CSV table of C-alpha atoms and ligand atoms in Angstrom, one decimal:
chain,number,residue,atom,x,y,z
A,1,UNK,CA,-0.9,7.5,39.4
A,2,UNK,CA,2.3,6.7,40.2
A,3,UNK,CA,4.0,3.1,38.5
A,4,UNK,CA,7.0,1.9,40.3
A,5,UNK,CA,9.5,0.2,37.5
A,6,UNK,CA,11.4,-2.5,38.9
A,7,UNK,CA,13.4,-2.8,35.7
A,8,UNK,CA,17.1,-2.1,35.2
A,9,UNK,CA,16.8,1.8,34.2
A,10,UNK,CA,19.2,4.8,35.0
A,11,UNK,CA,17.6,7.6,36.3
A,12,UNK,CA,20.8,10.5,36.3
A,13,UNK,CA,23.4,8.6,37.4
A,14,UNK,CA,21.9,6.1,39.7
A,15,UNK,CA,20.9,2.7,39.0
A,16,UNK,CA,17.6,1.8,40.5
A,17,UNK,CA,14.0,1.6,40.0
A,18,UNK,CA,12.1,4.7,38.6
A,19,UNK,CA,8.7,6.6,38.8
A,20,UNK,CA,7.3,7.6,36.3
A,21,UNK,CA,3.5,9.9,36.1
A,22,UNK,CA,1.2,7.7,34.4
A,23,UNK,CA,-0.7,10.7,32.8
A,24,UNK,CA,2.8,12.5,31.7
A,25,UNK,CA,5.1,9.7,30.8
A,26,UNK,CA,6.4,9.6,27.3
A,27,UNK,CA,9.3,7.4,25.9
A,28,UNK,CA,11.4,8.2,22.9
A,29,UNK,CA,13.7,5.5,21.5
A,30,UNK,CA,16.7,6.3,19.6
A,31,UNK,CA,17.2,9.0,22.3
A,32,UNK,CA,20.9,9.4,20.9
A,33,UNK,CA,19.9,10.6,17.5
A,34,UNK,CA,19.7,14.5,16.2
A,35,UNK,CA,15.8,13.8,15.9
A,36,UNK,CA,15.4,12.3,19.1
A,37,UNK,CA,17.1,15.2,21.4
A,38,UNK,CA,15.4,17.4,19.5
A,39,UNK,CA,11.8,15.7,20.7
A,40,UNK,CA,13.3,15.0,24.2
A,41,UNK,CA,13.8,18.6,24.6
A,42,UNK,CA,10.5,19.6,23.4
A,43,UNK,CA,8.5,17.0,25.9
A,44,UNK,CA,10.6,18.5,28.7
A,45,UNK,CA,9.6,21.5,27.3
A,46,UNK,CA,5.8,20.9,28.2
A,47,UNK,CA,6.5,19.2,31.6
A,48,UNK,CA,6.3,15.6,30.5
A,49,UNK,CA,8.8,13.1,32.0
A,50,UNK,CA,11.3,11.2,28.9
A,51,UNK,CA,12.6,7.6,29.2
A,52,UNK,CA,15.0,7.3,26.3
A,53,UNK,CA,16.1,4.1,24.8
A,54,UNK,CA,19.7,3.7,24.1
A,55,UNK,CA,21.6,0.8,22.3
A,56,UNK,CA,25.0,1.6,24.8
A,57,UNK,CA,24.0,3.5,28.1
A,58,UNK,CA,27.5,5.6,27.6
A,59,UNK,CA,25.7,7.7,25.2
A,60,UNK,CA,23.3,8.6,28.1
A,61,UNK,CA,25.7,11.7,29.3
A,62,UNK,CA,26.1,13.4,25.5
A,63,UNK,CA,21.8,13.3,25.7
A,64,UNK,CA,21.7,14.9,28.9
A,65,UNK,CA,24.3,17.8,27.5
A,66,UNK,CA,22.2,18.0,24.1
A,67,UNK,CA,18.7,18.2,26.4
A,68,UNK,CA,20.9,21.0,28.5
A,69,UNK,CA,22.1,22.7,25.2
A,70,UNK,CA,18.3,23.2,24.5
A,71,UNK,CA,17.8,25.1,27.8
A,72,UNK,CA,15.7,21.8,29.2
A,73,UNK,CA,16.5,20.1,32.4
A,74,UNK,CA,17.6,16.9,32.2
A,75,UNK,CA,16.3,16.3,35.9
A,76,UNK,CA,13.3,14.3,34.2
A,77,UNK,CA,14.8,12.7,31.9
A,78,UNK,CA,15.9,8.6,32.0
A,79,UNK,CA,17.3,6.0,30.0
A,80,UNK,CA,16.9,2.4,29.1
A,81,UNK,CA,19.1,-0.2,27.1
A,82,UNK,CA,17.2,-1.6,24.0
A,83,UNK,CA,18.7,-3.0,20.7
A,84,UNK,CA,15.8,-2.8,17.5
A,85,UNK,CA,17.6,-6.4,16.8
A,86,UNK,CA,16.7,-7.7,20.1
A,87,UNK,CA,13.9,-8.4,22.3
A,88,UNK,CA,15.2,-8.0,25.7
A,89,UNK,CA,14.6,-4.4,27.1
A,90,UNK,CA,11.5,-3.1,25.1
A,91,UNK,CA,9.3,-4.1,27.7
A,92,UNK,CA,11.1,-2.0,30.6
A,93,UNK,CA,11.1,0.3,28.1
A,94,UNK,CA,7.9,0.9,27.2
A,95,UNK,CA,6.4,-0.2,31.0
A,96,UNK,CA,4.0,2.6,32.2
A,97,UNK,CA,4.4,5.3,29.4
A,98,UNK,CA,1.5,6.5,27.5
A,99,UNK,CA,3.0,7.7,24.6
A,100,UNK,CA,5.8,6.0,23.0
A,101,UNK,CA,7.6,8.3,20.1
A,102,UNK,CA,9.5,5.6,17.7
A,103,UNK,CA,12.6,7.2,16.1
A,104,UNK,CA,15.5,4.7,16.2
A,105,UNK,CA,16.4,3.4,12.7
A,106,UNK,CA,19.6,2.9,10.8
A,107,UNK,CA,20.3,6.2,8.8
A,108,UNK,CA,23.3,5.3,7.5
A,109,UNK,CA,25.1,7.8,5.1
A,110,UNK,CA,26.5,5.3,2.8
A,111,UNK,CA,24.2,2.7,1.6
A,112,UNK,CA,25.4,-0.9,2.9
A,113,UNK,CA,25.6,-3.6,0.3
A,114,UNK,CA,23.1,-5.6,2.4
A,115,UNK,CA,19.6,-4.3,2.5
A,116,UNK,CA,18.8,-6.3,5.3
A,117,UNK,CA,21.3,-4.3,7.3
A,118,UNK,CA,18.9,-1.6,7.3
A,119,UNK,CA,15.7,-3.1,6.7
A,120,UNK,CA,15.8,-6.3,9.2
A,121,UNK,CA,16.4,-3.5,12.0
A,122,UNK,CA,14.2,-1.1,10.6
A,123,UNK,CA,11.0,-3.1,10.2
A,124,UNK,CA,11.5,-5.7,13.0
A,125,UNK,CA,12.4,-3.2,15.6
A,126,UNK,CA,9.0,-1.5,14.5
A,127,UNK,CA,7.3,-4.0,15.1
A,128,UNK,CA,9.0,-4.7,18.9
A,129,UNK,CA,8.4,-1.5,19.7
A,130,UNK,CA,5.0,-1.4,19.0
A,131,UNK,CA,4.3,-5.0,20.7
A,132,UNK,CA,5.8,-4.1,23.2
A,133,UNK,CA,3.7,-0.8,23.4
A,134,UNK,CA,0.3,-2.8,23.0
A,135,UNK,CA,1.6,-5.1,26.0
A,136,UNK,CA,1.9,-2.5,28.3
A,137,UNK,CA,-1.4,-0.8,26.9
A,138,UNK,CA,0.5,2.5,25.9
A,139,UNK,CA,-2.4,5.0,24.0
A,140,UNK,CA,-0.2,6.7,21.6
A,141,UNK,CA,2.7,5.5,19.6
A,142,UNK,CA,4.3,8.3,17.7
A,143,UNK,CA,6.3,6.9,14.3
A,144,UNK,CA,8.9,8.6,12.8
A,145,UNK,CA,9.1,7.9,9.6
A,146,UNK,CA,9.9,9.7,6.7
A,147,UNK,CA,9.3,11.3,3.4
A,148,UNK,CA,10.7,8.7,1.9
A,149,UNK,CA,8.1,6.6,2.4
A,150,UNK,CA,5.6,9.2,0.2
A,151,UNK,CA,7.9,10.3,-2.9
A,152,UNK,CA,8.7,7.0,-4.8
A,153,UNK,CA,4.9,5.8,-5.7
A,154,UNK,CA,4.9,4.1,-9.1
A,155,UNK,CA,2.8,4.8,-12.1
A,156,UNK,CA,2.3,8.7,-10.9
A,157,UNK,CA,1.5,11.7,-13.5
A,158,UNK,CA,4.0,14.4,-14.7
A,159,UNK,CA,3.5,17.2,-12.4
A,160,UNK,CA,1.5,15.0,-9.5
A,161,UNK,CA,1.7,16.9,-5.9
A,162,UNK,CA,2.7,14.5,-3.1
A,163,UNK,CA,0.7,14.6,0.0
A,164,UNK,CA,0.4,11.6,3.0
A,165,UNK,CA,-2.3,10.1,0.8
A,166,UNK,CA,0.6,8.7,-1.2
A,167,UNK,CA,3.1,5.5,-0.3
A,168,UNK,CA,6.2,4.6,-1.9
A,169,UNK,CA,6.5,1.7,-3.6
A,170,UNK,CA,8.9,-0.2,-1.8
A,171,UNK,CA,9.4,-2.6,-5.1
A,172,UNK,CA,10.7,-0.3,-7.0
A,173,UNK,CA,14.3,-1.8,-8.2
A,174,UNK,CA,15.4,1.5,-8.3
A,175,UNK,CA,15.2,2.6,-4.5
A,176,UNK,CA,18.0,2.6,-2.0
A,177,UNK,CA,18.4,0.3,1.2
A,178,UNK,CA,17.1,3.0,3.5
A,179,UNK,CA,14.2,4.1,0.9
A,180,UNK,CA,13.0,0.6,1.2
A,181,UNK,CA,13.6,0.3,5.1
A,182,UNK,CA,11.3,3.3,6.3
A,183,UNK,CA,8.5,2.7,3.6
A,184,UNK,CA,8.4,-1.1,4.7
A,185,UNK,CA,8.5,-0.3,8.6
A,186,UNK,CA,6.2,2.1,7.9
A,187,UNK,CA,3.9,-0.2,6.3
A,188,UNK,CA,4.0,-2.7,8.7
A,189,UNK,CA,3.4,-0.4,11.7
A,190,UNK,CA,-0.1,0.4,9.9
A,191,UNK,CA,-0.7,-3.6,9.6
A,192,UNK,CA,-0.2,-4.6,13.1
A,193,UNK,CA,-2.0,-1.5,14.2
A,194,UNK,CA,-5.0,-2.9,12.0
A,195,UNK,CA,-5.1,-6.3,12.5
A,196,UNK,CA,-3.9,-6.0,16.6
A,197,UNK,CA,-7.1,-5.9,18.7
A,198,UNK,CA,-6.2,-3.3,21.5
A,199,UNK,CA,-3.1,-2.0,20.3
A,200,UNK,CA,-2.3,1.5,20.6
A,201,UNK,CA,-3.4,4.6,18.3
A,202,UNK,CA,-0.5,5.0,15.4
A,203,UNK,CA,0.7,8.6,15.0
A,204,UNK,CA,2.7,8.8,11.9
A,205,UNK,CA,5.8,11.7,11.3
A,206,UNK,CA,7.0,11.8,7.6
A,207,UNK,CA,9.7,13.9,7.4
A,208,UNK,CA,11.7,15.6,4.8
A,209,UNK,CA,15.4,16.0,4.7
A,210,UNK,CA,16.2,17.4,8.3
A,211,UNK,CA,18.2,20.7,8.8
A,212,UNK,CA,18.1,22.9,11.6
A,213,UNK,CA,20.6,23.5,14.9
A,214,UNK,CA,23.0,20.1,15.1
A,215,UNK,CA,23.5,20.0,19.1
A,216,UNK,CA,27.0,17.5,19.0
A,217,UNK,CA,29.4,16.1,17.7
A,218,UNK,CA,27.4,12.7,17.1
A,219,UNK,CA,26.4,13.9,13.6
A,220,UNK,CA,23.2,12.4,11.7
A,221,UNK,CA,23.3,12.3,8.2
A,222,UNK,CA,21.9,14.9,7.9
A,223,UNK,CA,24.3,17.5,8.8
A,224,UNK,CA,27.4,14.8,7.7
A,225,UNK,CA,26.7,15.9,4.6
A,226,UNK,CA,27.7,19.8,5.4
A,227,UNK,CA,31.0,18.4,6.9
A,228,UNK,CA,32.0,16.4,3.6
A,229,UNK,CA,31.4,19.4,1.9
A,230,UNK,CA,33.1,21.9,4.3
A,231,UNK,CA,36.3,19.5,4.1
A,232,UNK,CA,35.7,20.0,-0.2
A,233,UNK,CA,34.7,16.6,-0.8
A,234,UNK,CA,32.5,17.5,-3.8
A,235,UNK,CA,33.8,20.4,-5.7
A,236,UNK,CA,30.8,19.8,-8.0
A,237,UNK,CA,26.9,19.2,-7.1
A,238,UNK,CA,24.4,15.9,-8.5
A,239,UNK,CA,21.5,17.9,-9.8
A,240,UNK,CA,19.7,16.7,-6.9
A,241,UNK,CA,16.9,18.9,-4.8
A,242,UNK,CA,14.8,17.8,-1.6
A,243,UNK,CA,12.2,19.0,0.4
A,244,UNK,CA,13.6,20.6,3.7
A,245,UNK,CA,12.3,20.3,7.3
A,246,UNK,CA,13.7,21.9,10.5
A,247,UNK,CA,14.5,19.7,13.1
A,248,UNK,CA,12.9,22.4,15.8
A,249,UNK,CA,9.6,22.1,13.7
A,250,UNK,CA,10.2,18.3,13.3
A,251,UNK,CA,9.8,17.7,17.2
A,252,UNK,CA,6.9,20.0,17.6
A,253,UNK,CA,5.2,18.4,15.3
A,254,UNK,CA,6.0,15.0,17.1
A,255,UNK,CA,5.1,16.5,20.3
A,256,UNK,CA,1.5,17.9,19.1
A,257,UNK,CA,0.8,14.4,17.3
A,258,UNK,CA,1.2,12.4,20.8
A,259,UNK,CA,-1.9,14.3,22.4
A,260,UNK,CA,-3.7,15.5,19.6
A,261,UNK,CA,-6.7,13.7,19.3
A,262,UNK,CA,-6.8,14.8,15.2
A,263,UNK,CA,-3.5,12.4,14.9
A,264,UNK,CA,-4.4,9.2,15.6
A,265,UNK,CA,-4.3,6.8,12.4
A,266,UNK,CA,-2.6,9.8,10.4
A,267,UNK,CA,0.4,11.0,8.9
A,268,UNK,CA,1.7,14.0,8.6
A,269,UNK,CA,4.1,15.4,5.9
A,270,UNK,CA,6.7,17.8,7.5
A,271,UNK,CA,8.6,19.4,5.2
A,272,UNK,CA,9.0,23.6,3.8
A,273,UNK,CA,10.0,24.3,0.5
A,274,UNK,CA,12.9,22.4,-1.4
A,275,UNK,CA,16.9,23.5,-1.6
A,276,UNK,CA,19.2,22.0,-4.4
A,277,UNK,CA,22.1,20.7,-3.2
A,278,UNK,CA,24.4,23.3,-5.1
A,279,UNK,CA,22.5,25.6,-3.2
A,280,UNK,CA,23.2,24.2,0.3
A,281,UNK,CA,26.9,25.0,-0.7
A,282,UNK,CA,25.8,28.5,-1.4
A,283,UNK,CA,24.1,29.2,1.7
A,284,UNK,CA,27.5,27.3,3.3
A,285,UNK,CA,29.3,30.1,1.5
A,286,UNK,CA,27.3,33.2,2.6
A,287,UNK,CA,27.2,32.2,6.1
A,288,UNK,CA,31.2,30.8,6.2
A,289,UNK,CA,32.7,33.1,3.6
A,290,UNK,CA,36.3,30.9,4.8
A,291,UNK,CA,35.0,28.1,3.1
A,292,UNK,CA,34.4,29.3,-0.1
A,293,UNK,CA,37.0,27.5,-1.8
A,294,UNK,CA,35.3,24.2,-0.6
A,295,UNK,CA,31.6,24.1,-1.7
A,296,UNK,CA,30.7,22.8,-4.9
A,297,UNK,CA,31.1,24.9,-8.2
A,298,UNK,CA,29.2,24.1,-10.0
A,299,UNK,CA,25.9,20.7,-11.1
A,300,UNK,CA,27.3,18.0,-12.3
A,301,UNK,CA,25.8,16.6,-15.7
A,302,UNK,CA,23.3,13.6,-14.2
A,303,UNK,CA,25.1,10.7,-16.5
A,304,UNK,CA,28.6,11.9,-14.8
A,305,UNK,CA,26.9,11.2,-11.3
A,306,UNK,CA,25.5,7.9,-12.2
A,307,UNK,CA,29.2,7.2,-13.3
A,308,UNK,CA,31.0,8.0,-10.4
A,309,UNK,CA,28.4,6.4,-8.4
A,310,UNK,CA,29.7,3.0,-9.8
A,311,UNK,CA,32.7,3.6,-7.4
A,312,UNK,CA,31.3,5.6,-4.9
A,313,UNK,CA,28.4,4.1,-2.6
A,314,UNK,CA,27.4,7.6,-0.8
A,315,UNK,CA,26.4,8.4,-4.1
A,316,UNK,CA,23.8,5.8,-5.2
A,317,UNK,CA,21.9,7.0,-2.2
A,318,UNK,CA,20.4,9.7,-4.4
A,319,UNK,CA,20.7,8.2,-7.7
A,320,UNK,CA,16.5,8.4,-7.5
A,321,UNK,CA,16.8,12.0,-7.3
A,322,UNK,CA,18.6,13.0,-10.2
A,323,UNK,CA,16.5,15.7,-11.2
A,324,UNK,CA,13.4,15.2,-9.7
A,325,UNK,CA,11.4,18.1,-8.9
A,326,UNK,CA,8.9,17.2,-5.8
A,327,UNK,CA,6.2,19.3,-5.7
A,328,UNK,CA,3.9,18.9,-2.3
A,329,UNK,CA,1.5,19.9,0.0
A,330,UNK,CA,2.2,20.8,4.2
A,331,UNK,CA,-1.4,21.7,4.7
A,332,UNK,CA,-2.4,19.1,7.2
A,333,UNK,CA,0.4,20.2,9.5
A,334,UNK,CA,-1.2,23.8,9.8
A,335,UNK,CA,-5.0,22.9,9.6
A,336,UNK,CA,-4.6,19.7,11.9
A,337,UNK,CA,-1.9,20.4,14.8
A,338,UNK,CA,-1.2,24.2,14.4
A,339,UNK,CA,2.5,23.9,13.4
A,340,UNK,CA,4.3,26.6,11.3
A,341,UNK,CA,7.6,25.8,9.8
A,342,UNK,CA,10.5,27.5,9.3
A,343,UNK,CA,11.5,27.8,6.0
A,344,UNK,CA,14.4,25.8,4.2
A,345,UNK,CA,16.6,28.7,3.8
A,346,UNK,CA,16.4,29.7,7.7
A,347,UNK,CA,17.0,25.5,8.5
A,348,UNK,CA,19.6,25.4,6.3
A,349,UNK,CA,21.1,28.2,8.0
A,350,UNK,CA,20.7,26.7,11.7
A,351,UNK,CA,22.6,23.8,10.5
A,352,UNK,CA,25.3,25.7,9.6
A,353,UNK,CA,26.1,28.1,12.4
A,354,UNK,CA,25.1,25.4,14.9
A,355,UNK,CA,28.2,23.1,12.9
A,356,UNK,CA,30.4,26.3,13.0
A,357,UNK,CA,29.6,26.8,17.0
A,358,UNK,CA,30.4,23.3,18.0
A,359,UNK,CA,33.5,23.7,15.6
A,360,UNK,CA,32.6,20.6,13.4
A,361,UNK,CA,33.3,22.9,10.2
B,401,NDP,P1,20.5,9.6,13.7
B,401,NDP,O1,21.4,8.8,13.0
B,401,NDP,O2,21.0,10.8,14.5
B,401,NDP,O3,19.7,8.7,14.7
B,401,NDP,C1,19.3,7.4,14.5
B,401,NDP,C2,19.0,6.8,15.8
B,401,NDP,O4,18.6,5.4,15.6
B,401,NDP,C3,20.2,6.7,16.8
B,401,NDP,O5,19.7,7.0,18.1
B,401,NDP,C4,20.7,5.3,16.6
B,401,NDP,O6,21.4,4.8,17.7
B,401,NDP,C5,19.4,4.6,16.5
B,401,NDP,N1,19.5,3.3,16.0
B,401,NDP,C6,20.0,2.9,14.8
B,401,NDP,N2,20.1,1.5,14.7
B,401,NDP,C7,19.6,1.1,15.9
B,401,NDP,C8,19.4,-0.2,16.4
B,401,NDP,N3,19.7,-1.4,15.8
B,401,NDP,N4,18.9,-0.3,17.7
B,401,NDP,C9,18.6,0.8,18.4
B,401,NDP,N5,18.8,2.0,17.9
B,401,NDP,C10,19.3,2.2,16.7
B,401,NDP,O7,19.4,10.1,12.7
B,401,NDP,P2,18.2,11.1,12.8
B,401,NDP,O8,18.0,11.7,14.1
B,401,NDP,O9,18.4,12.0,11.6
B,401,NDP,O10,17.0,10.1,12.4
B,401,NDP,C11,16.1,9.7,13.4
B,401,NDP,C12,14.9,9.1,12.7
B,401,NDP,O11,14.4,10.1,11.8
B,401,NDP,C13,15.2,7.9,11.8
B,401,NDP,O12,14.1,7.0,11.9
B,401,NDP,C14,15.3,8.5,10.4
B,401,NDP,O13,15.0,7.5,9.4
B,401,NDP,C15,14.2,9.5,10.5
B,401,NDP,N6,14.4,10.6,9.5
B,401,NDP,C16,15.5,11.3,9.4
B,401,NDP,C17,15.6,12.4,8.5
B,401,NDP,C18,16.8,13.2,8.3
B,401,NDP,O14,17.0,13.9,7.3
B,401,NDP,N7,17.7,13.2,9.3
B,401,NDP,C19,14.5,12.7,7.6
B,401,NDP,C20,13.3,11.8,7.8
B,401,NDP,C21,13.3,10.8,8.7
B,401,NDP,P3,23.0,5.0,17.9
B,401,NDP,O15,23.3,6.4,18.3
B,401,NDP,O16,23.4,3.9,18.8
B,401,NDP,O17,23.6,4.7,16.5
């Protein structure tokens, strides 16, 4: 079935209405961020047609190169203006799709001094997605969340192994801004899909920190972090370490959860072993032997980091982690939608050339 959309959309470089196929439409908002192209590409990948959502419809062109970068046409591939602050535009959005994948969220690398900033965007955008997506009766909504919304549970034992079965505790006085804005727009996706008669399936993504080929210059956080330590901006490493997940594996996995009948009302943990972050400047080193000089020497005492991080906000972002070791299980990812990951070491790697290709290091 074909659905006409009379709404103000840009299909390639022409204003106009759209047609999108009923049975292969899929929508991804946040189509700007790392995650997001990453998914686009793998939809086009399987033949689906993509409407992204954009906040500013000048960002449409570097999509269309990232999509191109990935070897995918971006014949097939739209976009649509939508703020997560505002109403107006979700329901053009969503119109006619029949799975919507939810990535946009503020992933800000240095923690604002208003929560709300993060949160108010985070969890009410959530929920205007996915009203919007029960309006027009989509099946599927894919969320992407992330791990942060399983590793900060209170009152867990020494040695516990994390798995989706846990939540974080999103009152927790120690957690940052972001922490609190995925767990809480996490747990009010899973509210509205329970108490909303009709509303779509909830697919839920929960993944760890994201490595793997950058395609642009527009940098997540993610791969920031390489930069400030490429340009010697921490000589010496937090004792921090995090569970890693590719960003190639992170969009298959979105891609199998939209059709897999398995997924509906689950989450799935995506993450493949853990890297320190003293580490990440080692693998920097091997791979960029000119930036030797730049990567962190040596772990830094965790006392010194809380110190510094009374002057320096990027800091308190990880304050939770000071030597946390996060033991967890991937299984459902294997057993329930067939995806292998690539381990950190090789994601870490990706990042790193891809950064080095693009000349951002
Ligand atoms: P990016 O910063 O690259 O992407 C974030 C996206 O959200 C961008 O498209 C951004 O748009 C959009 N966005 C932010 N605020 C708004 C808003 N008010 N209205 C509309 N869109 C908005 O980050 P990632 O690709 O890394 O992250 C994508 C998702 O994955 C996020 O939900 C993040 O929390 C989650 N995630 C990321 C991980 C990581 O390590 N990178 C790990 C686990 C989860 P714009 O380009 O206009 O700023």
């Amino acid at each position: 079935m074909m659905i006409l959309l009379e709404c103000r959309v840009v299909c390639g470089h022409r204003w106009g209405a759209i047609a999108m196929t009923a049975e292969q439409s899929i929508v991804v908002t946040g189509a700007s961020g790392l995650i997001a192209k990453h998914i686009i590409g793998a939809f086009l990948k399987r033949g689906h047609t993509v409407r992204g959502t954009l906040r500013r419809m000048d960002k449409a062109e570097d999509v269309r190169r990232a999509v191109t970068r990935l070897g995918r046409d971006p014949a097939e591939l739209s976009f649509v203006v939508a703020d997560l602050e505002e109403d107006a535009g979700w329901d053009e959005a969503v119109a006619g799709a029949n799975v919507v994948v939810h990535t946009a969220s503020p992933f800000p690398i240095a923690q604002p001094t208003d929560p709300d900033q993060v949160i108010r965007p985070a969890r009410d955008g959530t929920l205007r997605v996915l009203r919007a997506a029960a309006r027009a009766n989509v099946k599927r909504v894919v969320l992407t969340s992330s791990s942060v919304a399983i590793f900060y549970g209170s009152g867990l034992p020494i040695g516990h192994v994390y798995s989706e079965a846990d939540f974080t505790d999103e009152t927790r006085s120690d957690l940052t801004p972001y922490i609190k804005s995925k767990t809480i727009a996490e747990k009010v996706a899973w509210q509205f899909i329970k108490a909303t008669p009709g509303a779509p399936e909830l697919a839920v993504i929960n993944p760890a920190f994201v490595q793997g080929p950058a395609l642009d210059g527009d940098l997540s956080t993610s791969h920031e972090l390489y930069r400030l330590m490429a340009r010697g901006v921490y000589p010496a490493a937090p004792r921090i370490r995090f569970p890693v997940a590719d960003v190639r594996d992170v969009a298959e996995v979105h891609a199998e959860a939209a059709f897999n009948s398995k997924a509906a009302g689950r989450r799935y943990l995506v993450g493949e072993g853990q890297l320190r972050l003293y580490e990440l400047g080692r693998i920097l080193e091997r791979e960029l032997p000119d930036l030797r000089s730049k990567v962190p020497k040596f772990e830094l005492p965790d006392v010194a980091v809380r110190t510094l991080a009374l002057f320096d906000k990027r800091l308190r972002t990880i304050l939770p982690e000071l030597g946390e070791q996060k033991d967890y299980t991937n299984a459902r990812i294997r057993t329930e939608l067939g995806v292998t990951l690539r381990s950190a070491d090789e994601a870490a790697k990706a990042a790193v050339r891809s950064l080095r290709d693009l000349r951002l290091i």
